[in-house]
Structure formats: structure tokens, C-alpha cells
Amino acid sequence: MKNQSSVTEFILVGLSRRPEHQMFLFMVFTFIYVAALAGNILLILTVTASSCLYTPMYFLLINLSLINILSISVSIPKMLHNLLEHKKTIAFLGCIAQICLFTWTLASEILVLAAMAFDRYAAICHPLHYTLIMRKGVCVGLIAGIWTVGLVNSAVHTGLVLQLSFCGSNVINHFFCELPPVLKLSCSDTSLNEIMTFLADTFFGMGGCAITVMSYYFILRTILKIHSTEGKKKAFSTCSSHLIVVSLYFSTVIYTYLQPSSAYSLDREKVTTVLYSVITPFLNPIIYSLRNKEVKEALRKLISRLGIFQRQ
């Protein structure tokens, strides 16, 4: 390890430097964090408790919720602690841990969203072969591969960060340790880090986006061939929730990571990062439950069952 860092901790500026904003931000993000945890956990419980939801789509949705829980738990608890204690520091190893875990969830979520798009393609465009294409062994292997590839990608970036020296400013103009703002603080040559970041984002971001776009191209072409209006509505309804999530997530991630470091504006990117690291995990369970009749029905049954247990 080449890291001869004189920096033992970093200072996280947060979303606002103004003291009068701190309590407001604490209340807002506490609500979002609790709601995101509750929503994703409830979605997982709903799917696992309902045998009618034992399908590849909902298996992928469970993994998306697990990623959302991990993703939002990487950044928000430390941010809330700093807001409450008026202490904005994070230990060097704590910062490295945030980079490692968040980079892992970032790549994994992109791949899961792409897998969900392919699942919808298989279900709508090849309904007779769907059970064969998305059989249990394939789904388990796919998810295991996604988590593993995401972890390997994270290990590469984290290892490269540990090779850097941090001997100047230790002020990170962000609310957690994300890779781009941390690289800007290093007094070492970060060209290799930037190249690997660009390649990873091209592979995961553009690759995942390409799979999603191609899947929905064939889905749309198939839907337009359906003669009944009711059939078209049903096909569209199975895809609309996923399409909303993908559009928000891919656009913000690609925008943040594909731009050159010279064009990177930390104040502007903090807002963008909130969208895919905080708002998306918060909205995902809402979007997938409120726009899905099967999930809503399973949720009603689960609540009813829990109510019976409580009375007993």
C-alpha cells in the first residue's frame, strides 16, 4: 500500500453550511430514511409471505429492495449523526468503507434494473418460453453474478483509492464519501482512478442502459401488435413502474460519473446524488406497490394476517 496519508479524518460539508438549515435537514432525512427502510422491508415481507408472488420479477424486486436498504444505510445514518451532533467529521477508514459499500450497491442496482428489464422482455415477447428462460437456476445464478460483479468492481475502486495519498485539504464538499469528490482531494496522480471510474460507468451505466433500451424497444414493438386495448394496457402496466425507476436512476448516475473531473461541480452534483442515493430507495417501494395490483393485494392480505395475530 502506497498510501502515506497524513489525513486521519475527513470533514463532510453536508448539503448546507448554514446552521439554521441543520435541524430541518435532520428531520427531512430522518423521515426519508425511516420511510425507505420501512417501505423496502415491508415490500420484501409482502413478496416472501405471498406464494402468488414467487416469480422471477418479484425475486429480482426483493434483491432491488435489499440493495436500496444497503445503499441508503451507507450514507444517511452518518449524515444524521453529523447533523445532530454538529460534528461533520468521518474517520479515514469510515470514509473508505462508505466508498466501498456505496460503489458496490451502485453497480449492483444498475445490473438488477437491467435484469428486470430483460425479465419483462422475456415475459411479454416470449411468454411461452418465459418459464424456461427465467427458470429458478438462471435467476439465482444471475443474482449471484450481479452481487459478485458489483463487489469486484467495488474492490478495484477501493483498492485504487487506498493507493492514493491525502496530504492537503481534508474537506469533502459532500454529505458522504462518494468516489468523485474524494478523488479531488488526493495529492497523488488520480488519472488511473478516473480512467477506471469512466470504464466502469461506461460498462455498467451505458451497458445496463443499452440492455434496458433494447428490451423496451422489443417490448413496445410486441405491445403495438396486440389488437385488444385491454391487452395493451395490461402489458404497459407491468412495465411502467420499472421504466419510471430506470429513467430516474440511470440518467442521474450516468450524468454524475461519465462527465470529466474538470467539469465536476460538487455543489451541483450533491443534489444529483441525493436523487439516486436517497430519493430512489425511498420511492422504489412506493412505485412498485402503488402501481401493482398483485403487490397491493398481497400487502392487504399480509396486513390482515398480522392484524389477526395481534388480536390473538
PDB file of C-alpha atoms in Angstrom:
ATOM      1  CA  MET A   1       0.000   0.000   0.000  1.00  0.00           C
ATOM      2  CA  LYS A   2       1.435   3.323  -1.107  1.00  0.00           C
ATOM      3  CA  ASN A   3      -0.864   5.445   0.977  1.00  0.00           C
ATOM      4  CA  GLN A   4       1.259   7.638   3.241  1.00  0.00           C
ATOM      5  CA  SER A   5      -1.722   9.816   4.101  1.00  0.00           C
ATOM      6  CA  SER A   6      -1.344  12.458   6.773  1.00  0.00           C
ATOM      7  CA  VAL A   7      -5.134  12.724   6.845  1.00  0.00           C
ATOM      8  CA  THR A   8      -6.740  10.634   9.588  1.00  0.00           C
ATOM      9  CA  GLU A   9     -10.251  12.001   9.126  1.00  0.00           C
ATOM     10  CA  PHE A  10     -12.296  13.983   6.645  1.00  0.00           C
ATOM     11  CA  ILE A  11     -14.739  16.820   7.160  1.00  0.00           C
ATOM     12  CA  LEU A  12     -18.087  16.361   5.412  1.00  0.00           C
ATOM     13  CA  VAL A  13     -19.561  19.730   4.476  1.00  0.00           C
ATOM     14  CA  GLY A  14     -23.036  18.225   4.028  1.00  0.00           C
ATOM     15  CA  LEU A  15     -25.879  19.631   1.956  1.00  0.00           C
ATOM     16  CA  SER A  16     -25.782  23.070   3.576  1.00  0.00           C
ATOM     17  CA  ARG A  17     -23.234  25.041   5.560  1.00  0.00           C
ATOM     18  CA  ARG A  18     -25.884  27.218   7.223  1.00  0.00           C
ATOM     19  CA  PRO A  19     -26.564  26.331  10.899  1.00  0.00           C
ATOM     20  CA  GLU A  20     -30.246  27.260  10.634  1.00  0.00           C
ATOM     21  CA  HIS A  21     -30.743  24.541   7.981  1.00  0.00           C
ATOM     22  CA  GLN A  22     -29.274  21.686  10.028  1.00  0.00           C
ATOM     23  CA  MET A  23     -32.337  20.735  12.107  1.00  0.00           C
ATOM     24  CA  PHE A  24     -34.644  20.975   9.099  1.00  0.00           C
ATOM     25  CA  LEU A  25     -32.360  18.669   7.109  1.00  0.00           C
ATOM     26  CA  PHE A  26     -32.162  16.287  10.058  1.00  0.00           C
ATOM     27  CA  MET A  27     -35.961  15.963  10.256  1.00  0.00           C
ATOM     28  CA  VAL A  28     -36.417  15.608   6.496  1.00  0.00           C
ATOM     29  CA  PHE A  29     -33.752  12.953   6.030  1.00  0.00           C
ATOM     30  CA  THR A  30     -34.774  11.082   9.186  1.00  0.00           C
ATOM     31  CA  PHE A  31     -38.275  10.774   7.734  1.00  0.00           C
ATOM     32  CA  ILE A  32     -36.943   9.693   4.329  1.00  0.00           C
ATOM     33  CA  TYR A  33     -34.569   7.134   5.861  1.00  0.00           C
ATOM     34  CA  VAL A  34     -37.187   5.578   8.172  1.00  0.00           C
ATOM     35  CA  ALA A  35     -39.761   5.540   5.353  1.00  0.00           C
ATOM     36  CA  ALA A  36     -37.280   3.984   2.915  1.00  0.00           C
ATOM     37  CA  LEU A  37     -36.316   1.250   5.398  1.00  0.00           C
ATOM     38  CA  ALA A  38     -39.940   0.554   6.318  1.00  0.00           C
ATOM     39  CA  GLY A  39     -41.098   0.550   2.694  1.00  0.00           C
ATOM     40  CA  ASN A  40     -38.383  -1.758   1.401  1.00  0.00           C
ATOM     41  CA  ILE A  41     -38.634  -4.157   4.368  1.00  0.00           C
ATOM     42  CA  LEU A  42     -42.419  -4.260   4.007  1.00  0.00           C
ATOM     43  CA  LEU A  43     -42.080  -4.960   0.283  1.00  0.00           C
ATOM     44  CA  ILE A  44     -39.678  -7.843   0.995  1.00  0.00           C
ATOM     45  CA  LEU A  45     -42.025  -9.276   3.638  1.00  0.00           C
ATOM     46  CA  THR A  46     -45.018  -8.914   1.317  1.00  0.00           C
ATOM     47  CA  VAL A  47     -43.333 -10.802  -1.523  1.00  0.00           C
ATOM     48  CA  THR A  48     -41.888 -13.558   0.674  1.00  0.00           C
ATOM     49  CA  ALA A  49     -45.209 -14.060   2.510  1.00  0.00           C
ATOM     50  CA  SER A  50     -47.291 -14.406  -0.661  1.00  0.00           C
ATOM     51  CA  SER A  51     -46.845 -17.598  -2.693  1.00  0.00           C
ATOM     52  CA  CYS A  52     -48.530 -15.994  -5.717  1.00  0.00           C
ATOM     53  CA  LEU A  53     -45.583 -13.574  -5.959  1.00  0.00           C
ATOM     54  CA  TYR A  54     -42.975 -16.330  -6.226  1.00  0.00           C
ATOM     55  CA  THR A  55     -41.962 -15.279  -9.737  1.00  0.00           C
ATOM     56  CA  PRO A  56     -38.649 -14.104 -11.250  1.00  0.00           C
ATOM     57  CA  MET A  57     -39.825 -10.479 -11.370  1.00  0.00           C
ATOM     58  CA  TYR A  58     -40.513 -10.350  -7.642  1.00  0.00           C
ATOM     59  CA  PHE A  59     -37.332 -12.282  -6.842  1.00  0.00           C
ATOM     60  CA  LEU A  60     -35.426  -9.512  -8.621  1.00  0.00           C
ATOM     61  CA  LEU A  61     -37.541  -6.925  -6.795  1.00  0.00           C
ATOM     62  CA  ILE A  62     -36.535  -8.404  -3.417  1.00  0.00           C
ATOM     63  CA  ASN A  63     -32.872  -8.006  -4.357  1.00  0.00           C
ATOM     64  CA  LEU A  64     -33.506  -4.440  -5.517  1.00  0.00           C
ATOM     65  CA  SER A  65     -35.032  -3.676  -2.107  1.00  0.00           C
ATOM     66  CA  LEU A  66     -32.041  -5.242  -0.322  1.00  0.00           C
ATOM     67  CA  ILE A  67     -29.711  -3.065  -2.392  1.00  0.00           C
ATOM     68  CA  ASN A  68     -31.831   0.002  -1.598  1.00  0.00           C
ATOM     69  CA  ILE A  69     -31.636  -0.731   2.140  1.00  0.00           C
ATOM     70  CA  LEU A  70     -27.849  -1.111   1.996  1.00  0.00           C
ATOM     71  CA  SER A  71     -27.391   1.897  -0.279  1.00  0.00           C
ATOM     72  CA  ILE A  72     -29.323   4.389   1.833  1.00  0.00           C
ATOM     73  CA  SER A  73     -27.825   2.974   5.059  1.00  0.00           C
ATOM     74  CA  VAL A  74     -24.316   3.717   3.820  1.00  0.00           C
ATOM     75  CA  SER A  75     -24.764   7.489   3.742  1.00  0.00           C
ATOM     76  CA  ILE A  76     -27.771   8.667   5.767  1.00  0.00           C
ATOM     77  CA  PRO A  77     -27.020   7.415   9.343  1.00  0.00           C
ATOM     78  CA  LYS A  78     -23.619   9.151   9.404  1.00  0.00           C
ATOM     79  CA  MET A  79     -25.133  12.261   7.866  1.00  0.00           C
ATOM     80  CA  LEU A  80     -27.874  12.337  10.533  1.00  0.00           C
ATOM     81  CA  HIS A  81     -25.301  11.831  13.289  1.00  0.00           C
ATOM     82  CA  ASN A  82     -23.248  14.749  11.988  1.00  0.00           C
ATOM     83  CA  LEU A  83     -26.329  16.980  11.772  1.00  0.00           C
ATOM     84  CA  LEU A  84     -27.448  16.116  15.295  1.00  0.00           C
ATOM     85  CA  GLU A  85     -24.015  16.376  16.917  1.00  0.00           C
ATOM     86  CA  HIS A  86     -22.945  19.364  14.813  1.00  0.00           C
ATOM     87  CA  LYS A  87     -19.830  17.336  14.145  1.00  0.00           C
ATOM     88  CA  LYS A  88     -19.024  16.885  10.490  1.00  0.00           C
ATOM     89  CA  THR A  89     -16.051  14.514  10.621  1.00  0.00           C
ATOM     90  CA  ILE A  90     -15.663  10.946   9.419  1.00  0.00           C
ATOM     91  CA  ALA A  91     -12.648   8.710  10.077  1.00  0.00           C
ATOM     92  CA  PHE A  92     -10.414   7.839   7.123  1.00  0.00           C
ATOM     93  CA  LEU A  93     -11.340   4.147   7.284  1.00  0.00           C
ATOM     94  CA  GLY A  94     -15.011   5.069   7.695  1.00  0.00           C
ATOM     95  CA  CYS A  95     -14.765   7.100   4.506  1.00  0.00           C
ATOM     96  CA  ILE A  96     -13.142   4.176   2.689  1.00  0.00           C
ATOM     97  CA  ALA A  97     -15.932   1.887   3.942  1.00  0.00           C
ATOM     98  CA  GLN A  98     -18.559   4.264   2.533  1.00  0.00           C
ATOM     99  CA  ILE A  99     -16.814   4.322  -0.844  1.00  0.00           C
ATOM    100  CA  CYS A 100     -16.576   0.516  -0.890  1.00  0.00           C
ATOM    101  CA  LEU A 101     -20.190  -0.183   0.100  1.00  0.00           C
ATOM    102  CA  PHE A 102     -21.791   2.550  -1.977  1.00  0.00           C
ATOM    103  CA  THR A 103     -19.814   1.635  -5.114  1.00  0.00           C
ATOM    104  CA  TRP A 104     -20.914  -1.982  -4.575  1.00  0.00           C
ATOM    105  CA  THR A 105     -24.603  -1.044  -4.377  1.00  0.00           C
ATOM    106  CA  LEU A 106     -24.326   1.398  -7.281  1.00  0.00           C
ATOM    107  CA  ALA A 107     -23.125  -1.207  -9.798  1.00  0.00           C
ATOM    108  CA  SER A 108     -25.381  -3.929  -8.386  1.00  0.00           C
ATOM    109  CA  GLU A 109     -28.500  -1.776  -8.669  1.00  0.00           C
ATOM    110  CA  ILE A 110     -27.770  -0.897 -12.289  1.00  0.00           C
ATOM    111  CA  LEU A 111     -27.393  -4.592 -13.143  1.00  0.00           C
ATOM    112  CA  VAL A 112     -30.559  -5.587 -11.249  1.00  0.00           C
ATOM    113  CA  LEU A 113     -32.560  -2.915 -13.085  1.00  0.00           C
ATOM    114  CA  ALA A 114     -31.190  -4.215 -16.401  1.00  0.00           C
ATOM    115  CA  ALA A 115     -32.098  -7.781 -15.372  1.00  0.00           C
ATOM    116  CA  MET A 116     -35.626  -6.616 -14.530  1.00  0.00           C
ATOM    117  CA  ALA A 117     -35.927  -5.069 -17.995  1.00  0.00           C
ATOM    118  CA  PHE A 118     -34.814  -8.354 -19.593  1.00  0.00           C
ATOM    119  CA  ASP A 119     -37.325 -10.228 -17.416  1.00  0.00           C
ATOM    120  CA  ARG A 120     -40.157  -8.033 -18.737  1.00  0.00           C
ATOM    121  CA  TYR A 121     -38.873  -8.593 -22.292  1.00  0.00           C
ATOM    122  CA  ALA A 122     -38.927 -12.368 -21.803  1.00  0.00           C
ATOM    123  CA  ALA A 123     -42.399 -12.274 -20.220  1.00  0.00           C
ATOM    124  CA  ILE A 124     -44.015 -10.113 -22.911  1.00  0.00           C
ATOM    125  CA  CYS A 125     -42.103 -11.062 -26.053  1.00  0.00           C
ATOM    126  CA  HIS A 126     -41.614 -14.780 -25.315  1.00  0.00           C
ATOM    127  CA  PRO A 127     -44.461 -15.760 -22.953  1.00  0.00           C
ATOM    128  CA  LEU A 128     -44.434 -19.440 -23.976  1.00  0.00           C
ATOM    129  CA  HIS A 129     -40.722 -19.796 -23.186  1.00  0.00           C
ATOM    130  CA  TYR A 130     -40.682 -17.454 -20.176  1.00  0.00           C
ATOM    131  CA  THR A 131     -40.582 -20.181 -17.518  1.00  0.00           C
ATOM    132  CA  LEU A 132     -37.663 -21.818 -19.325  1.00  0.00           C
ATOM    133  CA  ILE A 133     -35.718 -18.582 -19.918  1.00  0.00           C
ATOM    134  CA  MET A 134     -36.198 -17.282 -16.361  1.00  0.00           C
ATOM    135  CA  ARG A 135     -36.128 -20.613 -14.520  1.00  0.00           C
ATOM    136  CA  LYS A 136     -35.022 -20.774 -10.889  1.00  0.00           C
ATOM    137  CA  GLY A 137     -31.418 -21.783 -11.573  1.00  0.00           C
ATOM    138  CA  VAL A 138     -30.962 -18.948 -14.058  1.00  0.00           C
ATOM    139  CA  CYS A 139     -32.422 -16.353 -11.660  1.00  0.00           C
ATOM    140  CA  VAL A 140     -30.283 -17.478  -8.718  1.00  0.00           C
ATOM    141  CA  GLY A 141     -27.144 -17.578 -10.864  1.00  0.00           C
ATOM    142  CA  LEU A 142     -27.954 -14.172 -12.331  1.00  0.00           C
ATOM    143  CA  ILE A 143     -28.393 -12.530  -8.929  1.00  0.00           C
ATOM    144  CA  ALA A 144     -25.280 -14.232  -7.510  1.00  0.00           C
ATOM    145  CA  GLY A 145     -23.324 -12.962 -10.513  1.00  0.00           C
ATOM    146  CA  ILE A 146     -24.690  -9.429 -10.111  1.00  0.00           C
ATOM    147  CA  TRP A 147     -23.714  -9.193  -6.427  1.00  0.00           C
ATOM    148  CA  THR A 148     -20.286 -10.698  -7.188  1.00  0.00           C
ATOM    149  CA  VAL A 149     -19.528  -8.424 -10.154  1.00  0.00           C
ATOM    150  CA  GLY A 150     -20.620  -5.413  -8.111  1.00  0.00           C
ATOM    151  CA  LEU A 151     -18.332  -6.465  -5.255  1.00  0.00           C
ATOM    152  CA  VAL A 152     -15.341  -6.996  -7.571  1.00  0.00           C
ATOM    153  CA  ASN A 153     -15.912  -3.576  -9.152  1.00  0.00           C
ATOM    154  CA  SER A 154     -16.070  -2.012  -5.680  1.00  0.00           C
ATOM    155  CA  ALA A 155     -12.900  -3.811  -4.570  1.00  0.00           C
ATOM    156  CA  VAL A 156     -10.984  -2.467  -7.589  1.00  0.00           C
ATOM    157  CA  HIS A 157     -12.002   1.159  -6.967  1.00  0.00           C
ATOM    158  CA  THR A 158     -11.474   0.914  -3.210  1.00  0.00           C
ATOM    159  CA  GLY A 159      -8.041  -0.632  -3.708  1.00  0.00           C
ATOM    160  CA  LEU A 160      -7.042   2.169  -6.066  1.00  0.00           C
ATOM    161  CA  VAL A 161      -8.189   4.812  -3.562  1.00  0.00           C
ATOM    162  CA  LEU A 162      -6.072   3.169  -0.855  1.00  0.00           C
ATOM    163  CA  GLN A 163      -3.029   3.655  -3.094  1.00  0.00           C
ATOM    164  CA  LEU A 164      -3.510   7.426  -3.056  1.00  0.00           C
ATOM    165  CA  SER A 165      -2.041   9.977  -0.669  1.00  0.00           C
ATOM    166  CA  PHE A 166      -4.157  12.611   1.058  1.00  0.00           C
ATOM    167  CA  CYS A 167      -1.822  15.275   2.372  1.00  0.00           C
ATOM    168  CA  GLY A 168      -3.706  18.503   1.674  1.00  0.00           C
ATOM    169  CA  SER A 169      -7.257  19.576   2.376  1.00  0.00           C
ATOM    170  CA  ASN A 170      -9.477  17.067   4.150  1.00  0.00           C
ATOM    171  CA  VAL A 171     -12.759  18.916   3.487  1.00  0.00           C
ATOM    172  CA  ILE A 172     -15.188  16.909   1.320  1.00  0.00           C
ATOM    173  CA  ASN A 173     -17.884  19.105  -0.190  1.00  0.00           C
ATOM    174  CA  HIS A 174     -20.481  16.344   0.017  1.00  0.00           C
ATOM    175  CA  PHE A 175     -22.780  14.648   2.553  1.00  0.00           C
ATOM    176  CA  PHE A 176     -20.907  11.326   2.399  1.00  0.00           C
ATOM    177  CA  CYS A 177     -17.734   9.848   0.917  1.00  0.00           C
ATOM    178  CA  GLU A 178     -18.524   9.259  -2.736  1.00  0.00           C
ATOM    179  CA  LEU A 179     -15.725   8.439  -5.160  1.00  0.00           C
ATOM    180  CA  PRO A 180     -15.545  11.608  -7.372  1.00  0.00           C
ATOM    181  CA  PRO A 181     -15.304  14.220  -4.558  1.00  0.00           C
ATOM    182  CA  VAL A 182     -12.781  12.098  -2.617  1.00  0.00           C
ATOM    183  CA  LEU A 183     -10.527  11.790  -5.687  1.00  0.00           C
ATOM    184  CA  LYS A 184     -10.444  15.578  -5.992  1.00  0.00           C
ATOM    185  CA  LEU A 185      -8.745  15.815  -2.548  1.00  0.00           C
ATOM    186  CA  SER A 186      -5.847  13.496  -3.334  1.00  0.00           C
ATOM    187  CA  CYS A 187      -2.376  14.950  -3.841  1.00  0.00           C
ATOM    188  CA  SER A 188      -1.435  11.857  -5.896  1.00  0.00           C
ATOM    189  CA  ASP A 189      -1.963  11.254  -9.598  1.00  0.00           C
ATOM    190  CA  THR A 190      -5.600  10.097  -9.915  1.00  0.00           C
ATOM    191  CA  SER A 191      -5.568   9.513 -13.681  1.00  0.00           C
ATOM    192  CA  LEU A 192      -5.786   5.710 -13.265  1.00  0.00           C
ATOM    193  CA  ASN A 193      -8.673   6.108 -10.817  1.00  0.00           C
ATOM    194  CA  GLU A 194     -10.504   8.373 -13.234  1.00  0.00           C
ATOM    195  CA  ILE A 195      -9.919   6.002 -16.154  1.00  0.00           C
ATOM    196  CA  MET A 196     -11.227   3.027 -14.163  1.00  0.00           C
ATOM    197  CA  THR A 197     -14.227   5.072 -12.986  1.00  0.00           C
ATOM    198  CA  PHE A 198     -15.015   6.061 -16.566  1.00  0.00           C
ATOM    199  CA  LEU A 199     -14.632   2.479 -17.826  1.00  0.00           C
ATOM    200  CA  ALA A 200     -16.793   1.094 -15.016  1.00  0.00           C
ATOM    201  CA  ASP A 201     -19.505   3.654 -15.592  1.00  0.00           C
ATOM    202  CA  THR A 202     -19.391   3.019 -19.329  1.00  0.00           C
ATOM    203  CA  PHE A 203     -19.666  -0.737 -18.769  1.00  0.00           C
ATOM    204  CA  PHE A 204     -22.309  -0.660 -16.047  1.00  0.00           C
ATOM    205  CA  GLY A 205     -24.169   2.570 -16.819  1.00  0.00           C
ATOM    206  CA  MET A 206     -24.166   2.537 -20.607  1.00  0.00           C
ATOM    207  CA  GLY A 207     -24.281  -1.272 -20.781  1.00  0.00           C
ATOM    208  CA  GLY A 208     -27.208  -1.506 -18.379  1.00  0.00           C
ATOM    209  CA  CYS A 209     -28.936   1.351 -20.176  1.00  0.00           C
ATOM    210  CA  ALA A 210     -28.407  -0.356 -23.564  1.00  0.00           C
ATOM    211  CA  ILE A 211     -29.915  -3.634 -22.294  1.00  0.00           C
ATOM    212  CA  THR A 212     -32.881  -1.733 -20.878  1.00  0.00           C
ATOM    213  CA  VAL A 213     -33.465   0.340 -24.021  1.00  0.00           C
ATOM    214  CA  MET A 214     -33.222  -2.707 -26.304  1.00  0.00           C
ATOM    215  CA  SER A 215     -35.561  -4.697 -24.042  1.00  0.00           C
ATOM    216  CA  TYR A 216     -38.162  -1.955 -24.086  1.00  0.00           C
ATOM    217  CA  TYR A 217     -37.801  -1.475 -27.829  1.00  0.00           C
ATOM    218  CA  PHE A 218     -38.813  -5.098 -28.398  1.00  0.00           C
ATOM    219  CA  ILE A 219     -41.471  -4.853 -25.669  1.00  0.00           C
ATOM    220  CA  LEU A 220     -43.019  -1.781 -27.306  1.00  0.00           C
ATOM    221  CA  ARG A 221     -42.935  -3.443 -30.713  1.00  0.00           C
ATOM    222  CA  THR A 222     -44.710  -6.507 -29.289  1.00  0.00           C
ATOM    223  CA  ILE A 223     -47.292  -4.436 -27.407  1.00  0.00           C
ATOM    224  CA  LEU A 224     -48.206  -2.478 -30.541  1.00  0.00           C
ATOM    225  CA  LYS A 225     -49.042  -5.775 -32.257  1.00  0.00           C
ATOM    226  CA  ILE A 226     -51.632  -6.602 -29.577  1.00  0.00           C
ATOM    227  CA  HIS A 227     -55.094  -5.947 -31.020  1.00  0.00           C
ATOM    228  CA  SER A 228     -57.120  -5.517 -27.825  1.00  0.00           C
ATOM    229  CA  THR A 229     -56.902  -2.244 -25.914  1.00  0.00           C
ATOM    230  CA  GLU A 230     -57.192  -4.114 -22.616  1.00  0.00           C
ATOM    231  CA  GLY A 231     -54.252  -6.333 -23.562  1.00  0.00           C
ATOM    232  CA  LYS A 232     -52.114  -3.306 -24.381  1.00  0.00           C
ATOM    233  CA  LYS A 233     -52.986  -1.643 -21.058  1.00  0.00           C
ATOM    234  CA  LYS A 234     -52.114  -4.802 -19.121  1.00  0.00           C
ATOM    235  CA  ALA A 235     -48.768  -5.150 -20.891  1.00  0.00           C
ATOM    236  CA  PHE A 236     -47.923  -1.476 -20.337  1.00  0.00           C
ATOM    237  CA  SER A 237     -48.894  -1.657 -16.648  1.00  0.00           C
ATOM    238  CA  THR A 238     -46.351  -4.424 -15.992  1.00  0.00           C
ATOM    239  CA  CYS A 239     -43.551  -2.216 -17.350  1.00  0.00           C
ATOM    240  CA  SER A 240     -44.468   1.329 -16.317  1.00  0.00           C
ATOM    241  CA  SER A 241     -43.215   1.100 -12.716  1.00  0.00           C
ATOM    242  CA  HIS A 242     -39.833  -0.257 -13.746  1.00  0.00           C
ATOM    243  CA  LEU A 243     -39.498   2.298 -16.535  1.00  0.00           C
ATOM    244  CA  ILE A 244     -40.060   5.197 -14.104  1.00  0.00           C
ATOM    245  CA  VAL A 245     -37.366   3.897 -11.723  1.00  0.00           C
ATOM    246  CA  VAL A 246     -34.877   3.191 -14.525  1.00  0.00           C
ATOM    247  CA  SER A 247     -35.298   6.626 -16.104  1.00  0.00           C
ATOM    248  CA  LEU A 248     -34.588   8.437 -12.825  1.00  0.00           C
ATOM    249  CA  TYR A 249     -31.725   6.201 -11.716  1.00  0.00           C
ATOM    250  CA  PHE A 250     -29.787   5.801 -14.979  1.00  0.00           C
ATOM    251  CA  SER A 251     -29.990   9.444 -16.012  1.00  0.00           C
ATOM    252  CA  THR A 252     -28.602  10.766 -12.716  1.00  0.00           C
ATOM    253  CA  VAL A 253     -25.869   8.107 -12.298  1.00  0.00           C
ATOM    254  CA  ILE A 254     -24.591   8.427 -15.864  1.00  0.00           C
ATOM    255  CA  TYR A 255     -24.659  12.231 -15.594  1.00  0.00           C
ATOM    256  CA  THR A 256     -22.578  12.142 -12.388  1.00  0.00           C
ATOM    257  CA  TYR A 257     -19.959   9.552 -13.321  1.00  0.00           C
ATOM    258  CA  LEU A 258     -19.420   9.970 -17.065  1.00  0.00           C
ATOM    259  CA  GLN A 259     -18.529  13.642 -17.051  1.00  0.00           C
ATOM    260  CA  PRO A 260     -14.819  14.583 -16.855  1.00  0.00           C
ATOM    261  CA  SER A 261     -13.432  15.650 -13.493  1.00  0.00           C
ATOM    262  CA  SER A 262     -12.742  19.156 -14.850  1.00  0.00           C
ATOM    263  CA  ALA A 263     -16.498  19.636 -15.354  1.00  0.00           C
ATOM    264  CA  TYR A 264     -17.457  18.187 -11.981  1.00  0.00           C
ATOM    265  CA  SER A 265     -19.290  20.741  -9.840  1.00  0.00           C
ATOM    266  CA  LEU A 266     -19.569  19.476  -6.256  1.00  0.00           C
ATOM    267  CA  ASP A 267     -22.442  21.749  -5.260  1.00  0.00           C
ATOM    268  CA  ARG A 268     -24.477  20.698  -8.283  1.00  0.00           C
ATOM    269  CA  GLU A 269     -23.602  17.005  -8.002  1.00  0.00           C
ATOM    270  CA  LYS A 270     -24.713  16.829  -4.353  1.00  0.00           C
ATOM    271  CA  VAL A 271     -28.276  17.452  -5.483  1.00  0.00           C
ATOM    272  CA  THR A 272     -27.974  14.853  -8.254  1.00  0.00           C
ATOM    273  CA  THR A 273     -26.529  12.314  -5.815  1.00  0.00           C
ATOM    274  CA  VAL A 274     -29.488  12.791  -3.463  1.00  0.00           C
ATOM    275  CA  LEU A 275     -31.779  11.677  -6.308  1.00  0.00           C
ATOM    276  CA  TYR A 276     -30.166   8.268  -6.898  1.00  0.00           C
ATOM    277  CA  SER A 277     -28.770   7.547  -3.419  1.00  0.00           C
ATOM    278  CA  VAL A 278     -31.670   8.754  -1.236  1.00  0.00           C
ATOM    279  CA  ILE A 279     -34.819   9.542  -3.231  1.00  0.00           C
ATOM    280  CA  THR A 280     -34.735   6.398  -5.405  1.00  0.00           C
ATOM    281  CA  PRO A 281     -34.551   3.939  -2.441  1.00  0.00           C
ATOM    282  CA  PHE A 282     -37.388   5.939  -0.860  1.00  0.00           C
ATOM    283  CA  LEU A 283     -39.585   5.916  -3.983  1.00  0.00           C
ATOM    284  CA  ASN A 284     -38.945   2.366  -5.240  1.00  0.00           C
ATOM    285  CA  PRO A 285     -41.260   0.536  -2.800  1.00  0.00           C
ATOM    286  CA  ILE A 286     -43.954   3.186  -3.312  1.00  0.00           C
ATOM    287  CA  ILE A 287     -43.777   2.961  -7.099  1.00  0.00           C
ATOM    288  CA  TYR A 288     -43.701  -0.834  -7.207  1.00  0.00           C
ATOM    289  CA  SER A 289     -46.519  -1.262  -4.692  1.00  0.00           C
ATOM    290  CA  LEU A 290     -48.970   1.507  -5.585  1.00  0.00           C
ATOM    291  CA  ARG A 291     -48.761   0.767  -9.314  1.00  0.00           C
ATOM    292  CA  ASN A 292     -49.002  -3.017  -8.950  1.00  0.00           C
ATOM    293  CA  LYS A 293     -52.333  -4.714  -8.213  1.00  0.00           C
ATOM    294  CA  GLU A 294     -50.705  -8.024  -7.226  1.00  0.00           C
ATOM    295  CA  VAL A 295     -48.458  -6.375  -4.644  1.00  0.00           C
ATOM    296  CA  LYS A 296     -51.312  -4.277  -3.246  1.00  0.00           C
ATOM    297  CA  GLU A 297     -53.487  -7.366  -2.862  1.00  0.00           C
ATOM    298  CA  ALA A 298     -50.651  -9.340  -1.215  1.00  0.00           C
ATOM    299  CA  LEU A 299     -49.958  -6.372   1.087  1.00  0.00           C
ATOM    300  CA  ARG A 300     -53.613  -6.239   2.164  1.00  0.00           C
ATOM    301  CA  LYS A 301     -53.533  -9.966   2.962  1.00  0.00           C
ATOM    302  CA  LEU A 302     -50.303  -9.572   4.948  1.00  0.00           C
ATOM    303  CA  ILE A 303     -51.703  -6.661   6.991  1.00  0.00           C
ATOM    304  CA  SER A 304     -54.916  -8.602   7.581  1.00  0.00           C
ATOM    305  CA  ARG A 305     -52.933 -11.645   8.717  1.00  0.00           C
ATOM    306  CA  LEU A 306     -50.796  -9.542  11.061  1.00  0.00           C
ATOM    307  CA  GLY A 307     -53.967  -7.982  12.475  1.00  0.00           C
ATOM    308  CA  ILE A 308     -55.356 -11.433  13.278  1.00  0.00           C
ATOM    309  CA  PHE A 309     -52.138 -12.434  15.028  1.00  0.00           C
ATOM    310  CA  GLN A 310     -52.187  -9.237  17.107  1.00  0.00           C
ATOM    311  CA  ARG A 311     -55.778  -9.877  18.284  1.00  0.00           C
ATOM    312  CA  GLN A 312     -54.885 -13.414  19.289  1.00  0.00           C
TER     313      GLN A 312
END
